[in-house]
XYZ file of C-alpha atoms in Angstrom:
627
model
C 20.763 -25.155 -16.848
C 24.418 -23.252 -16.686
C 22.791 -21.845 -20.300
C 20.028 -20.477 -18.696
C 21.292 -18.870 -15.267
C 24.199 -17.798 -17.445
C 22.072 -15.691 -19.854
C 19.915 -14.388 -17.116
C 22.903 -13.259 -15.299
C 24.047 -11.488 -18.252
C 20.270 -10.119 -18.743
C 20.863 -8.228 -15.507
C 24.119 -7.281 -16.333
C 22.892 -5.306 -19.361
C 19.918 -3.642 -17.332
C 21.792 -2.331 -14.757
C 24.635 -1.353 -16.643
C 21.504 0.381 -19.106
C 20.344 2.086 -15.156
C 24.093 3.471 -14.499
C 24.046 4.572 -18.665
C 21.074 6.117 -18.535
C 21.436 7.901 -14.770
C 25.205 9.205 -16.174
C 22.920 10.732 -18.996
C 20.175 11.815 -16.855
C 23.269 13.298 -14.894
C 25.241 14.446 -17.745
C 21.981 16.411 -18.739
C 21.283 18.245 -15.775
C 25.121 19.175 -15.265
C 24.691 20.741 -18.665
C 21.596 22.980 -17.742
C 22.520 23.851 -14.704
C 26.329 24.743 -16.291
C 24.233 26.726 -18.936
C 21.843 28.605 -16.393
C 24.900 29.598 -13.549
C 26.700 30.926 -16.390
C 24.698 32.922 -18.490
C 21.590 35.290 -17.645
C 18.154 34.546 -17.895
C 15.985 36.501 -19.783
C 11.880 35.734 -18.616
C 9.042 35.800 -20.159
C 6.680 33.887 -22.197
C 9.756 31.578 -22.994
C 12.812 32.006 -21.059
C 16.450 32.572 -23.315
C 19.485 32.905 -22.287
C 22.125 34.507 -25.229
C 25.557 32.949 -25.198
C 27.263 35.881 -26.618
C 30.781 33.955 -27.228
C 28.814 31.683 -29.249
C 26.479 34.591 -30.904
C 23.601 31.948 -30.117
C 20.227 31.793 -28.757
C 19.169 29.575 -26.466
C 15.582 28.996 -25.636
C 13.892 26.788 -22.324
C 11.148 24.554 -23.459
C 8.757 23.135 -21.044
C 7.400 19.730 -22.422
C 4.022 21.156 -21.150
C 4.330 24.864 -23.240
C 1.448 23.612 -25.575
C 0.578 25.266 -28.493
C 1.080 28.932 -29.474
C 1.676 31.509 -32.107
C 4.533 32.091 -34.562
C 4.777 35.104 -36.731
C 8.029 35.752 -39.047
C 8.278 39.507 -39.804
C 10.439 41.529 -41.883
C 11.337 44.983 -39.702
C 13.989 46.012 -42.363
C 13.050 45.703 -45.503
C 14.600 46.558 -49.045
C 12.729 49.512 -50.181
C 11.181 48.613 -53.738
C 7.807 48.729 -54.107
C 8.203 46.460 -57.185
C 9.867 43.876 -55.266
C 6.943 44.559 -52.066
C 9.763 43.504 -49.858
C 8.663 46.409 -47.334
C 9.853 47.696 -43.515
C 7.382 46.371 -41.133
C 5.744 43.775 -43.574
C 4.212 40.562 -41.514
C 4.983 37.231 -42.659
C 2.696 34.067 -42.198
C 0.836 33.551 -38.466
C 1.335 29.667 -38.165
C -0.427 27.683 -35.027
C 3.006 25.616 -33.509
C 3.718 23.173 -30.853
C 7.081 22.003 -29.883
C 6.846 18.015 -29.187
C 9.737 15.852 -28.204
C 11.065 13.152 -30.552
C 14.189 11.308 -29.192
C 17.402 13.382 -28.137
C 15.175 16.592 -29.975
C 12.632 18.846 -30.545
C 10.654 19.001 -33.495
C 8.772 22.577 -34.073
C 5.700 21.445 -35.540
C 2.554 23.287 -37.338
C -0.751 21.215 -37.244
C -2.944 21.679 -40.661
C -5.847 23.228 -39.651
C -7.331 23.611 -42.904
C -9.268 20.524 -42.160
C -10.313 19.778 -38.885
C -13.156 17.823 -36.500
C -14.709 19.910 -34.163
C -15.550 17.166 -32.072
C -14.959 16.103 -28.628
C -14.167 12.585 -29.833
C -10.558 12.244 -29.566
C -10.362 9.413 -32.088
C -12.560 11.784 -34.933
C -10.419 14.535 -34.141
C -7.611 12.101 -34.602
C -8.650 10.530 -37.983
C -8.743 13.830 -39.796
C -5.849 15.110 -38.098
C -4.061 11.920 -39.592
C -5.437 12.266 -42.860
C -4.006 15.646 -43.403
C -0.143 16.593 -43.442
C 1.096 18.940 -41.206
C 4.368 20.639 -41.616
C 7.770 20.340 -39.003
C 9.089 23.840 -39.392
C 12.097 23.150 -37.452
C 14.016 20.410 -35.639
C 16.437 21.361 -32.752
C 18.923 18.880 -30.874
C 18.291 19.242 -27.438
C 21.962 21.204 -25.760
C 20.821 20.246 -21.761
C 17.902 19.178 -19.941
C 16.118 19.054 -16.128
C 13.288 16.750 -15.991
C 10.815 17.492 -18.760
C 12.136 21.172 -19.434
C 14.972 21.239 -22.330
C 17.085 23.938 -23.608
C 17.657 24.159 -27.202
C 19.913 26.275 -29.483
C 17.377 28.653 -31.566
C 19.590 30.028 -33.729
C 19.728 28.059 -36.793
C 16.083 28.937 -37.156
C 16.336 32.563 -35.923
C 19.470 33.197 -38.283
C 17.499 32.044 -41.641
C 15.263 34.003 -44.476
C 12.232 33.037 -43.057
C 10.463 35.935 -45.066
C 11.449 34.045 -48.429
C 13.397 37.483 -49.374
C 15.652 35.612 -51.457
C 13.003 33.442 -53.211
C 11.101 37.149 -54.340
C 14.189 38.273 -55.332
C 14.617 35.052 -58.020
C 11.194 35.251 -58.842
C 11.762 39.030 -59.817
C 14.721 37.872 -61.974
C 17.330 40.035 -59.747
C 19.254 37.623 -59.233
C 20.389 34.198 -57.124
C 21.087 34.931 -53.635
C 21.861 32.483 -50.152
C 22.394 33.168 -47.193
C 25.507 33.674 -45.592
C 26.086 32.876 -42.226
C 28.966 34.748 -41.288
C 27.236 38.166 -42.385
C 24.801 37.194 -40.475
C 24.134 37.796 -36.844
C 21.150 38.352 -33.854
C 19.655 41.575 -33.636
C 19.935 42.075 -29.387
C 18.538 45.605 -29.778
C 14.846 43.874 -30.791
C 15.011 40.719 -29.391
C 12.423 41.253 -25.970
C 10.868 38.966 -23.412
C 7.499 39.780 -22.348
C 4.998 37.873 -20.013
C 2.907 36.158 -23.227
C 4.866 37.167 -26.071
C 8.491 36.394 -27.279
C 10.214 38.768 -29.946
C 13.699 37.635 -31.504
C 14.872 39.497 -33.997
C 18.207 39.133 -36.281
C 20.496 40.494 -39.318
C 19.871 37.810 -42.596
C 22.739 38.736 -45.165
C 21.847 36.977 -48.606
C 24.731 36.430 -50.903
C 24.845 36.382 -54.581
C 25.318 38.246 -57.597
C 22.345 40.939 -57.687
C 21.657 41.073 -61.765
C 17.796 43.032 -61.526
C 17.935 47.112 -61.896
C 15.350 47.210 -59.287
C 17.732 45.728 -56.944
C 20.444 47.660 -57.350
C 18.604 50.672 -57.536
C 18.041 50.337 -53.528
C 20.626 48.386 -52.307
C 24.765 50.073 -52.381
C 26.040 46.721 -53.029
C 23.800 44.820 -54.643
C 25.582 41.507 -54.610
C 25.004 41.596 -50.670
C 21.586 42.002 -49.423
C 21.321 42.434 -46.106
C 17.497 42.631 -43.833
C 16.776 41.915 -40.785
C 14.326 39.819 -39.816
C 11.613 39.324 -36.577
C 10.318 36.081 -34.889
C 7.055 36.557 -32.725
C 6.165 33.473 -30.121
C 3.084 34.565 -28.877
C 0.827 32.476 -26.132
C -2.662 31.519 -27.396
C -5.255 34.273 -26.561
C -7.088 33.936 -23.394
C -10.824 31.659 -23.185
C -13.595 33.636 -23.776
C -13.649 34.631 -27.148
C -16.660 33.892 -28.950
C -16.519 33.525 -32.857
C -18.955 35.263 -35.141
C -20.492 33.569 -37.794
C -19.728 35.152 -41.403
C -22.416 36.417 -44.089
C -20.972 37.418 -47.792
C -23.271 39.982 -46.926
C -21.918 41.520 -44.237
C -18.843 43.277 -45.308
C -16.033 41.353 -43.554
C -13.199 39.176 -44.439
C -13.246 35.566 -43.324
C -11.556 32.568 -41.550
C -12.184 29.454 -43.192
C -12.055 25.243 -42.329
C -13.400 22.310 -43.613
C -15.011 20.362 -40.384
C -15.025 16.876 -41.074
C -17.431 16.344 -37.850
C -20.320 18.331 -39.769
C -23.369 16.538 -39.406
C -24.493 15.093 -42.847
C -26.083 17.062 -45.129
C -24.740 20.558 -43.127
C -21.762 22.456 -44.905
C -18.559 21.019 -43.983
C -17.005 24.453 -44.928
C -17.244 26.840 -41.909
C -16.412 30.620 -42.153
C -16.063 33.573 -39.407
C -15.452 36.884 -39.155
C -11.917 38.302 -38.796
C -12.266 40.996 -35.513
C -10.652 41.832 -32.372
C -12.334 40.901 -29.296
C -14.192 43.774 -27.842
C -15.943 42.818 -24.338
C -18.095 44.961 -22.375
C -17.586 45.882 -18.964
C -21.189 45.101 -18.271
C -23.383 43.570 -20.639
C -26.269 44.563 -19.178
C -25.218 48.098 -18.440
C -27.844 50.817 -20.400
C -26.609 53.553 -22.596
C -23.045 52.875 -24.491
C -20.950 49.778 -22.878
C -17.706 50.468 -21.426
C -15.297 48.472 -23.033
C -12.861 46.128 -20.459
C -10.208 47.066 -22.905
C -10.131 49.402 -25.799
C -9.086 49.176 -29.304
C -5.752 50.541 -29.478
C -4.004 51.641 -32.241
C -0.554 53.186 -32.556
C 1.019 55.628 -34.943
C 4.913 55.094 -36.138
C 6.495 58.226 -34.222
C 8.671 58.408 -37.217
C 5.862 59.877 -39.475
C 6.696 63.490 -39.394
C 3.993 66.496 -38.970
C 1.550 67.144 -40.434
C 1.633 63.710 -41.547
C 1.337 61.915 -38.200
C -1.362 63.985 -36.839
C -3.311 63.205 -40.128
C -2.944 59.489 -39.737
C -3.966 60.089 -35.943
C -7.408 61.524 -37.275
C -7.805 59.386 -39.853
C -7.685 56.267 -37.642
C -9.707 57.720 -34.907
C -12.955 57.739 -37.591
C -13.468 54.736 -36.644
C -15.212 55.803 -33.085
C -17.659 56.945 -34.455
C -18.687 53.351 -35.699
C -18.094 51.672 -32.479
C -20.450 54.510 -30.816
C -23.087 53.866 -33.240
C -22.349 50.229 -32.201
C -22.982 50.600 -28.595
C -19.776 51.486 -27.610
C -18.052 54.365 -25.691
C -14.535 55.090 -26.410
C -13.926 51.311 -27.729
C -11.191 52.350 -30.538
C -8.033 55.057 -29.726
C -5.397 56.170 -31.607
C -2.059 57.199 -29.782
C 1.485 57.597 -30.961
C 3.705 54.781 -30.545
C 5.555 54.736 -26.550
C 9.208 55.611 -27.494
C 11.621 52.218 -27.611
C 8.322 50.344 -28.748
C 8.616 47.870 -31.757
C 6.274 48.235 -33.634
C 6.794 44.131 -34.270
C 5.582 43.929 -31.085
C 2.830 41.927 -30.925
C 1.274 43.683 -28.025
C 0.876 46.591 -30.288
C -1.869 47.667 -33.088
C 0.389 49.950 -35.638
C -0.012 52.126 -38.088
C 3.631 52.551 -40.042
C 4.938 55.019 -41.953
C 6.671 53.000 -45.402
C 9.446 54.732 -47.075
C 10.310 53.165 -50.716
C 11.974 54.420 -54.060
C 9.095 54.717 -56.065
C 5.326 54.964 -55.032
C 3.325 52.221 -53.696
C 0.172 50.422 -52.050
C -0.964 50.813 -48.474
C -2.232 48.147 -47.120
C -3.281 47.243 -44.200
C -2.443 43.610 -42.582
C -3.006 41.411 -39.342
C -1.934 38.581 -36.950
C -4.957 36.206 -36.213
C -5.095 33.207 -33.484
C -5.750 30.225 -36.917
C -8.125 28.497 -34.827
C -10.793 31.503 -34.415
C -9.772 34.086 -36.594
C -9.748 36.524 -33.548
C -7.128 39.524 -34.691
C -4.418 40.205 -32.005
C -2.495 42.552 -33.922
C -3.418 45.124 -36.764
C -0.231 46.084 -38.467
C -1.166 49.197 -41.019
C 1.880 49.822 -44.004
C 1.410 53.445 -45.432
C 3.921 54.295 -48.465
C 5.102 57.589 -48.183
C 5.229 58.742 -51.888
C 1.414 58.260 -51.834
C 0.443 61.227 -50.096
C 3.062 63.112 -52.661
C 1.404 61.640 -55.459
C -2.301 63.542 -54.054
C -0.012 67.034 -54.080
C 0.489 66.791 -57.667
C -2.743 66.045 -58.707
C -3.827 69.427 -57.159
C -0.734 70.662 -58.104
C -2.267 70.016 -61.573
C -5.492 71.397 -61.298
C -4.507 74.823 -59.978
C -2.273 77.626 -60.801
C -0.554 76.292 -57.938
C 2.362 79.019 -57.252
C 0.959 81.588 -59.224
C 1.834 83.811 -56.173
C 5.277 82.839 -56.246
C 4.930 80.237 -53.297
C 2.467 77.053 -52.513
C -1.603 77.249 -52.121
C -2.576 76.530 -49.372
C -5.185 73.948 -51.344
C -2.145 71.518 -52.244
C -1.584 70.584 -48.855
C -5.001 70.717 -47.502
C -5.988 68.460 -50.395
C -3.193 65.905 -49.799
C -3.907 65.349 -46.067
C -7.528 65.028 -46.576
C -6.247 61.954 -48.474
C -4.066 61.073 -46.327
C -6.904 60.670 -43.207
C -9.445 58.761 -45.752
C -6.332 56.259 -46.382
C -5.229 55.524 -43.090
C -8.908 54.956 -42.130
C -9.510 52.456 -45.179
C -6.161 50.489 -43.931
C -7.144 50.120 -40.286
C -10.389 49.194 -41.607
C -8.890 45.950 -42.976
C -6.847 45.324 -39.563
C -10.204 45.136 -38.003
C -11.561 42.694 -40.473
C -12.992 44.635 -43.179
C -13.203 44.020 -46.573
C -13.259 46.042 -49.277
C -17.251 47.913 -50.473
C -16.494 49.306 -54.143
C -19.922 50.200 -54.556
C -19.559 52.674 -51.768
C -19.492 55.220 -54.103
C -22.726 55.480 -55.329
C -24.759 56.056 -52.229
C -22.979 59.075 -51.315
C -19.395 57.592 -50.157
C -20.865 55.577 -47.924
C -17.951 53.509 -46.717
C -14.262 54.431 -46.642
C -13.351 51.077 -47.535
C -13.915 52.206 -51.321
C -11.145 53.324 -53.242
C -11.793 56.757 -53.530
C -11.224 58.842 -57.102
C -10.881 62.895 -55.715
C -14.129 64.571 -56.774
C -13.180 67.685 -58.013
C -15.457 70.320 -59.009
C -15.832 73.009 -61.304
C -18.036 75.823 -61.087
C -19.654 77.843 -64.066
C -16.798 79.950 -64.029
C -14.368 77.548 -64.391
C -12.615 77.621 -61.015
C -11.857 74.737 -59.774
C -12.727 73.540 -56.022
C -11.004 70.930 -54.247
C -13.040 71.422 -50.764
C -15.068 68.191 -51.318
C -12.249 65.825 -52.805
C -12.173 63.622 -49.915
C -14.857 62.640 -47.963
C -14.258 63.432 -44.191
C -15.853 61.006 -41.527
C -16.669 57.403 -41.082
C -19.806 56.176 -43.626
C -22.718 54.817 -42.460
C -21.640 51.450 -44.432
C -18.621 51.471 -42.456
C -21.227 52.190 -39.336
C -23.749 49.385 -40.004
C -20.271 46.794 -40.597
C -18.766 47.495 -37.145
C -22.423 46.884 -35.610
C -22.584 43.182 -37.190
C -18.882 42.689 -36.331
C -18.563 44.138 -32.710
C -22.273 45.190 -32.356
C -23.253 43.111 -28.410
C -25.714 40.563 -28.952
C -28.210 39.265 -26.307
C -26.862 35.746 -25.469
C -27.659 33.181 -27.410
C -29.154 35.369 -29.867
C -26.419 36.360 -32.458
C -28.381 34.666 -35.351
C -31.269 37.524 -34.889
C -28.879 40.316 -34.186
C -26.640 40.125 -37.310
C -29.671 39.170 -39.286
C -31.205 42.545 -38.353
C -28.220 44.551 -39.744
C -28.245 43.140 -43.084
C -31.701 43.912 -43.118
C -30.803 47.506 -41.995
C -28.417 47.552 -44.557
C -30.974 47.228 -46.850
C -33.665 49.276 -45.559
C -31.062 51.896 -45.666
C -29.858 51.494 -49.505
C -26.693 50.524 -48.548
C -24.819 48.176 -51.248
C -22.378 46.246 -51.261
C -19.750 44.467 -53.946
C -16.407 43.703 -53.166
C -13.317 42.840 -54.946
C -13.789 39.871 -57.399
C -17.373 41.904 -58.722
C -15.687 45.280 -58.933
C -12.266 44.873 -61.074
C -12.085 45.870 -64.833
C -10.879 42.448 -65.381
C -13.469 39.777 -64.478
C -16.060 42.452 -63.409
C -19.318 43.475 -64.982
C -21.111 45.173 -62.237
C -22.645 48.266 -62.827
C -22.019 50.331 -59.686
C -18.911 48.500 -58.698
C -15.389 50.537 -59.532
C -12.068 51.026 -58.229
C -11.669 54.902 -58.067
C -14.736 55.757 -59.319
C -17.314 58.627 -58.458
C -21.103 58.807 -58.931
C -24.210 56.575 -59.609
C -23.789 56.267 -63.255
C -19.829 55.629 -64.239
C -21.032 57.390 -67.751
C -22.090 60.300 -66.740
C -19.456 60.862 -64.519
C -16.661 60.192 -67.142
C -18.633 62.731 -69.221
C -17.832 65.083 -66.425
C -14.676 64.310 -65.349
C -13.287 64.360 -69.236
C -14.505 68.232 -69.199
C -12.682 68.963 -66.127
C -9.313 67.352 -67.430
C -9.918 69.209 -70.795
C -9.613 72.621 -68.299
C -6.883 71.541 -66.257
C -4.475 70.552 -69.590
C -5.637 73.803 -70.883
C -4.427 75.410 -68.302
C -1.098 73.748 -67.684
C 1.964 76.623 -67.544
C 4.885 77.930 -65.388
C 2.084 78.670 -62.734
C 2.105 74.537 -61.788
C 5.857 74.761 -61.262
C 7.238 76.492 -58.096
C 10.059 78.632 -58.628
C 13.478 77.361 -59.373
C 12.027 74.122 -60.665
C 13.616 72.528 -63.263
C 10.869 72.622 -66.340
C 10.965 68.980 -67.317
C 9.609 68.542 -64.007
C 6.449 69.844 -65.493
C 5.627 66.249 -67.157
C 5.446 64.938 -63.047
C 1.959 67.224 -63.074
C 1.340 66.381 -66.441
C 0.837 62.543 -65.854
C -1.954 62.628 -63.119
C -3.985 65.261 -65.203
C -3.855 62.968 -68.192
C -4.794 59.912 -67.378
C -6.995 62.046 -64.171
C -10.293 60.011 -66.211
C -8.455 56.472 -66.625
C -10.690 54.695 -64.034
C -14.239 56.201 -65.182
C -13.002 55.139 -68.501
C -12.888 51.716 -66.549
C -16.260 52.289 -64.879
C -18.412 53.302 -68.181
C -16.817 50.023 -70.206
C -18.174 48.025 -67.452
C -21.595 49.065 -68.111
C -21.518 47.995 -71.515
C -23.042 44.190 -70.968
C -23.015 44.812 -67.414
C -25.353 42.890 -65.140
C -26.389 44.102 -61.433
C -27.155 42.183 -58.439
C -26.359 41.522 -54.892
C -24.429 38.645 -52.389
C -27.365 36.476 -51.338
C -28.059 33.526 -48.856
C -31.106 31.535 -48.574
C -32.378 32.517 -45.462
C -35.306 34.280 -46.459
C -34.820 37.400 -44.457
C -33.863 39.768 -47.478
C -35.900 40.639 -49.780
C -34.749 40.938 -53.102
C -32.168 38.839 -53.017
C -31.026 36.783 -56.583
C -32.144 38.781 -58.797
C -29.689 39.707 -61.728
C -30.153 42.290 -63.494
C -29.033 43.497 -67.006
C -27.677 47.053 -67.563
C -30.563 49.025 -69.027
C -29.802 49.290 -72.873
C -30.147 52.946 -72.813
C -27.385 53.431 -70.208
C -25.152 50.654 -72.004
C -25.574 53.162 -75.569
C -24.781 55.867 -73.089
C -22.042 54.690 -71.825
C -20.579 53.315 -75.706
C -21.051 57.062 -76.812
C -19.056 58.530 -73.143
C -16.264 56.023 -74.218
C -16.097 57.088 -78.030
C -15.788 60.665 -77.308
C -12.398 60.054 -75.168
C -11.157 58.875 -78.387
């Protein structure tokens, strides 16, 4: 009996000295954070921070209750190699996160959704969620705490090569690098609060011994790279959105999951459209909607002129899609507010890419993973390019014959420049690429455009029509299935009824994977490429580079030019026929045909095709005379 009162007496002992333990904890903790939040100032917004600059940390408030939301690791300083594509403004992954609570920390976690259950059975949505890994991006001791909001120290994860700069660097054999925390530092000047959107931003130094010529071409000491990198936390779009189902057909890029709650026998891969959201005003209003917010797109304000205001009409093509969509002033083009980053999320941008040797455009985006809804377009435009377009004109004229420029060099370079900076904020609002395009009159300007330069029967050459000016009617009849407004509950019909358009029209389509030299044999389908038959166009095209090298003298050069200078012009003449040459080997065994889906709606659709064997022996003989 003394046993037993004895042990229960020391039973209470333990749980009341476990109460005063854990209330001197519970204590401890708040003293911290309220320590913490006298002394240093609060910075609001979609998470609060507070910087501790004798520390040179970040720390970050966490609700328990924050949910999920978007991260986004950026690169806003890059390294300036277009072989190593490590480029200013480049965006990094878009990851779905949640913070959750584990002990005395918090674990930064990223759910797979890859596979999913759409299902409103918690224990199905469970099973596959079990089934799948998912991916703790971070862990972070927690520094103080009130209740169930925490403050942790961000900075380990903030101060890191997130981007994977030193990985391309390895994989480009320039070298080992790490980074080094003492050259390393936040970046104060781009770290912002804003009411659903958190930007951090730091300084990432990567030590090592830089061995690669590309490297050390662009860096002053190449055994110390330094970048700095951006970290978006962005809060989950707003309810509303409504997904839109995708069609190979229809000219867009995707979103894909496997939904394990499929009913038997349906697909369990599901695929949407990539778009903004784009709501009208009133639905029911006649005549163009009203959009309740715009498309808005920005231009870098460090582009100079004429280049900006190119880019600026370029872009703004794309109005007259959404108008022949329904819409009435849906998509503007502005220049960037001054102090804007154009990391912000809040902002659709267009930059202006400087590197040391010419490179690809390309146009990117941040998506919410669970819809594929785009929140921000983010446009890279390499600078050299539109110098590359002046010396192909440079080339074909006797450019400074009158002792200073024609006018035709520059004319003919920003024409190119307002095709490419449409084509690159057509992919930020979810379109793919059309590389048949070309053969119905440059219908889209998501083609890759080859220059069609003419020559008359004198032999003067006329560079009026290079570039196509304008938004296709392609790149029309994709914005309608996209953003078109369906009558509710009746999207099925409506996009249905713009592929058949499309093909009422004559409007094909082949993208990528179809159109490449390598793994390509579609007829119609070429990267820089002009006409319906690639044959007779090379035919063409060959004659007009046999005038141009004919031609070639002093009068290409301007004055005071050194002459070796003259192989610059020299290279774009030469090889001015290198992708018809492409385009006429393709028709040799080629095969045409279309994207179909059994729906029944199409006609037409399935059939393949074989190149005509006239046109392939047409095409054999086009080749052999380049030889």
């Amino acid at each position: 009996m003394k046993r037993y009162f004895g042990d229960m007496l020391a039973t209470r002992l333990t749980f009341v000295l476990t109460l005063i333990f854990s209330a001197g904890s519970l204590l401890h903790a708040q003293s911290s954070y309220d320590s913490l939040t006298t002394k240093l100032t609060r910075t609001e917004g979609f998470v609060d921070y507070f910087y501790d600059d004798s520390k040179d940390r970040m720390l970050v408030e966490v609700p328990e209750d924050l949910g999920q939301f978007i991260y986004v690791n950026s690169l806003a300083a890059g390294v300036g190699s277009n072989d190593l594509g490590l480029d200013r403004g480049q965006l990094g992954d878009t990851r779905l996160v949640e913070f959750r609570r584990a002990g005395n920390k918090l674990l930064l976690v990223q759910p797979n959704l890859d596979y999913r259950a759409v299902s409103d059975n918690p224990a199905e949505r469970a099973s596959v969620a079990e089934a799948f890994a998912e991916s703790v991006l971070g862990g972070f001791p927690i520094v103080a705490s009130k209740g169930k909001v925490h403050i942790i120290d961000l900075t380990p994860m903030l101060i890191l090569d997130a981007h994977g700069v030193g990985r391309r660097l390895s994989d480009a054999e320039q070298g080992s690098f790490k980074l080094d925390p003492q050259r390393s530092a936040l970046y104060l000047e781009r770290t912002r609060n804003f009411p659903r959107n958190t930007e951090f931003e730091a300084i990432v130094t990567l030590a090592g011994e830089g061995k690669g010529g590309q490297l050390r071409s662009v860096t002053p000491t190449a055994d110390a790279v330094t970048t700095r990198q951006h970290h978006s936390f962005v809060a989950l779009p707003e309810t509303g959105y409504e997904p839109r189902a995708f069609d190979p057909r229809s000219g867009y890029n995707s979103l894909q999951y496997a939904d394990y709650a499929s009913p038997i026998g349906a697909s369990l891969v599901q695929r949407f459209i990539v778009r903004h959201r784009l709501e009208a005003k009133d639905p029911e209003a006649s005549g163009l909607l009203e959009p309740k917010e715009p498309i808005v797109y920005y231009v870098d304000p460090g582009a100079p002129e004429p280049v900006r205001s190119a880019l600026i009409e370029g872009a703004q093509w794309w109005n007259q899609a959404f108008e022949a969509a329904g819409w009435k002033d849906a998509f503007r083009v502005e220049v960037l507010p001054e102090g804007a980053d154009p990391l912000d999320v809040r902002y659709n941008v267009i930059q202006w890419v400087h590197r040391s040797t010419r490179g690809w455009s390309y146009g990117a985006s941040v998506r919410d993973p669970r819809t594929g809804e785009i929140i921000k377009g983010h446009v890279s435009l390499g600078s050299l390019r539109v110098r590359q377009d002046y010396l192909i004109a440079q080339g074909m004229l006797d450019a400074y014959a009158g002792g200073s420029a024609d006018p035709r060099l520059l004319d003919f370079a920003l024409a190119r420049l307002r095709q490419l900076s449409a084509h690159e904020v057509g992919h930020t609002i979810g379109l793919a690429h059309n590389f048949a395009a070309s053969t119905t009159d440059r219908a889209s300007v998501m083609d890759y455009p080859h220059p069609y330069i003419a020559m008359n029967a004198e032999g003067e050459v006329d560079l009026s029509k290079a570039y196509a000016a304008g938004i296709g009617d392609w790149d029309k009849q994709t914005v309608k299935y996209g953003y078109g407004l369906a009558a509710k509950g009746d999207e099925r019909a409506f996009t249905a009824a713009v592929l058949a358009e499309n093909e009422t029209l004559g409007l094909p389509f082949i993208s990528d994977r179809d159109a490449r030299a390598v793994g390509g044999a579609h007829p119609t389908a070429h990267l820089w490429d002009n006409a319906t038959n690639a044959a007779v166009e090379l035919r063409r095209v060959t004659d007009l580079r046999a005038k141009a090298l004919t031609g070639l003298d002093l009068d290409n050069l301007p004055p005071g030019a050194v002459l070796g200078e003259l192989e610059n012009v020299l290279a774009p003449v030469y090889l001015m026929h290198r992708y018809q040459v492409e385009g006429a080997a393709k028709l040799v065994g080629g095969v045409d045909y279309t994207y179909a889906v059994n729906d029944g709606n199409v006609p037409g659709q399935g059939v393949v095709t074989p190149v005509r064997m006239q046109d392939q022996q047409a095409a054999i003989a086009a080749l052999a005379e380049t030889m």
